[in-house]
C-alpha positions as a Python dict, from the first residue, in 0.01 Angstrom:
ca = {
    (1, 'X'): (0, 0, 0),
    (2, 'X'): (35, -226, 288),
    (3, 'X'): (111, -634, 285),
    (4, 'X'): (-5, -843, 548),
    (5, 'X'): (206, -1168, 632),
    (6, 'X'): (124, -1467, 856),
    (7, 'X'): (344, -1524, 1143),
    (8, 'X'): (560, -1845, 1159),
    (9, 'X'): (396, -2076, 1378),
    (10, 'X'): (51, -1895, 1384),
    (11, 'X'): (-69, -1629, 1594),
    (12, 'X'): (81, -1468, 1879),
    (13, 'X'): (327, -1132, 1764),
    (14, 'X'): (326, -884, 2010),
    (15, 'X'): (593, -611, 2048),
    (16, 'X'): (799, -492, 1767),
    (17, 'X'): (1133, -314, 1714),
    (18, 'X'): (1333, -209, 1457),
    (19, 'X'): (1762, -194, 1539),
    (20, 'X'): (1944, 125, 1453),
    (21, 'X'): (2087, -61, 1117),
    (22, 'X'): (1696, -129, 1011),
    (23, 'X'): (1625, -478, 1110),
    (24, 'X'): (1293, -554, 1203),
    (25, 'X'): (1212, -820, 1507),
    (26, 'X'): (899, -881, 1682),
    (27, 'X'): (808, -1090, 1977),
    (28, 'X'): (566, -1372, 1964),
    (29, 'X'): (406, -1407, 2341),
    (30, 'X'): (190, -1765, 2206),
    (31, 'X'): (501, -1876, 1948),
    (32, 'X'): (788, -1861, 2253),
    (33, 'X'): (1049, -1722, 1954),
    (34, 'X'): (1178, -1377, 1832),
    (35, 'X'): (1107, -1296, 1458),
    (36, 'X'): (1361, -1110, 1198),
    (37, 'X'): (1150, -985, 913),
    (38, 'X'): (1329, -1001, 597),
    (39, 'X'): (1210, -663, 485),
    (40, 'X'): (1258, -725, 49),
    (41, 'X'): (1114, -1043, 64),
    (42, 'X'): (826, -1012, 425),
    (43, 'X'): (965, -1384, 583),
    (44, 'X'): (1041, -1457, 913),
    (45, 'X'): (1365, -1614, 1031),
    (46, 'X'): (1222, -1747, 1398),
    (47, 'X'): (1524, -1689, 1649),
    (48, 'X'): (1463, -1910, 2016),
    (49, 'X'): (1593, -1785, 2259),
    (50, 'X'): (1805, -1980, 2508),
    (51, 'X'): (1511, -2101, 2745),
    (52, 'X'): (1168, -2284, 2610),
    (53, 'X'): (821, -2159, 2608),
    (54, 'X'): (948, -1860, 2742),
    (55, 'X'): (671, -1596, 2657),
    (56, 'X'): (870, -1345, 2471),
    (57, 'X'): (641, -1088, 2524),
    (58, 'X'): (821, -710, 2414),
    (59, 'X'): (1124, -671, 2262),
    (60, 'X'): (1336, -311, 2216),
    (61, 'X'): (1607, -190, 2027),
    (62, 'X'): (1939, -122, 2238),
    (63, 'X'): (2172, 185, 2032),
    (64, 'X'): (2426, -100, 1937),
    (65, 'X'): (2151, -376, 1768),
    (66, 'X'): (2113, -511, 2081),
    (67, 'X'): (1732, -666, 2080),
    (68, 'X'): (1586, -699, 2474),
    (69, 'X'): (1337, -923, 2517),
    (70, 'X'): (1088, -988, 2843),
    (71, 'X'): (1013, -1361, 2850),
    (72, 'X'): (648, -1310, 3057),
    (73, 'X'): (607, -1690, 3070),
    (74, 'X'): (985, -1759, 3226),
    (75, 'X'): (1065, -1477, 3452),
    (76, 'X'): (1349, -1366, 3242),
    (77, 'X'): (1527, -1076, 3048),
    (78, 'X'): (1705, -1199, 2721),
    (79, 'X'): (1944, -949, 2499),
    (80, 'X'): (1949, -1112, 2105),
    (81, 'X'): (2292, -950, 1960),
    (82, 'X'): (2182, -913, 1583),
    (83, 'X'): (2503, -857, 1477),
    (84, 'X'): (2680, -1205, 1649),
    (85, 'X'): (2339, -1391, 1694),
    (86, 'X'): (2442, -1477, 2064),
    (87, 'X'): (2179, -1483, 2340),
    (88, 'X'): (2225, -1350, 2669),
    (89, 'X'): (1997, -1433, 3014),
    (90, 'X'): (1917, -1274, 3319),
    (91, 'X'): (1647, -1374, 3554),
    (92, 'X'): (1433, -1099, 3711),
    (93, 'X'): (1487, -1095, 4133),
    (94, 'X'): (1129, -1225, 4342),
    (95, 'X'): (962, -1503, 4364),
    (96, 'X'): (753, -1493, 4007),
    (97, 'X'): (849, -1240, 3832),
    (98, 'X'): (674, -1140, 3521),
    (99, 'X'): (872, -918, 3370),
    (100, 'X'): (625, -740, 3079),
    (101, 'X'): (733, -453, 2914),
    (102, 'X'): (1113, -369, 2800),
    (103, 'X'): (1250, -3, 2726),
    (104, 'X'): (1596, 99, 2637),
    (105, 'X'): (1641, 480, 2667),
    (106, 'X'): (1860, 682, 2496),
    (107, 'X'): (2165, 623, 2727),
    (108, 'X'): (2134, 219, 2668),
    (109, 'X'): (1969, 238, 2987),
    (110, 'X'): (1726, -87, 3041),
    (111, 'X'): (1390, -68, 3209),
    (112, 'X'): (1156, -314, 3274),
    (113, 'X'): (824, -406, 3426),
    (114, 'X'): (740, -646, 3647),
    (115, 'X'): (409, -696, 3652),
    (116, 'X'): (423, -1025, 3911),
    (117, 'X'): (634, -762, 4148),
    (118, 'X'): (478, -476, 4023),
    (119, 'X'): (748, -301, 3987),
    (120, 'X'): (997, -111, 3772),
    (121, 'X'): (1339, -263, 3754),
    (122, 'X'): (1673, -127, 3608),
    (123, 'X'): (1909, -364, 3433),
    (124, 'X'): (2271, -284, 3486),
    (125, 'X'): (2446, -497, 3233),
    (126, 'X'): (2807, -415, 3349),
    (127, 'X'): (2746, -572, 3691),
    (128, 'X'): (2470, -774, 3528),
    (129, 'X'): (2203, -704, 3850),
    (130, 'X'): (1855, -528, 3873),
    (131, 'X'): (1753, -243, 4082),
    (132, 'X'): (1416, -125, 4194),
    (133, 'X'): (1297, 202, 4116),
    (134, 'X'): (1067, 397, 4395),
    (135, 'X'): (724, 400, 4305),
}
């Protein structure tokens, strides 16, 4: 059987993720807001991130909780700690970046696409910088 909710603020989900712990979050690209989907009862708790109509476009799980999210509209790369709720920021290098798709692999590594740049970009989060990857 399968349940089909409406979205807080109408339409607009996009990427979805589910943490280690199994939470469920899902970007809204046209709603600016992250979404934790109370899986017994099917609301939405809408999280904002730190910066406004930001385009939260994808969002991946992180081994820790961690929830990375690519704000297309903004430029930036936003980690959601589900276990604190605290918000973290970074703002992808170039002129207009449009950072689009977010992967964590398995060694907590973050990747993400630039589509403005179009280019792949590493996150380092312990010196907090990005690094190109050769196409």
């Amino acid at each position: 059987m399968m349940a089909v909710f409406d979205a807080p603020r109408g339409t607009g989900p996009y990427g979805i993720a589910a943490t280690p712990d199994g939470q469920v979050f899902f970007a809204s690209l046209a709603g600016n807001y992250l979404g934790r989907i109370d899986l017994e009862t099917g609301t939405t708790t809408v999280l904002e991130p730190p910066v406004p109509r930001q385009g939260a476009r994808r969002v991946w799980s992180d081994s820790r909780g961690g929830l990375w999210i690519t704000g297309w509209s903004s430029g930036d790369l936003f980690r959601y700690d589900s276990k604190s709720g605290s918000w973290g920021r970074w703002h992808l290098p170039g002129d207009r970046p449009q950072p689009y798709a977010v992967y964590v692999d398995d060694a907590d590594a973050v990747w993400v696409s630039d589509w403005g740049a179009n280019a792949i970009l590493r996150f380092d989060l312990k010196t907090e910088s990005f690094e190109s990857s050769p196409q």
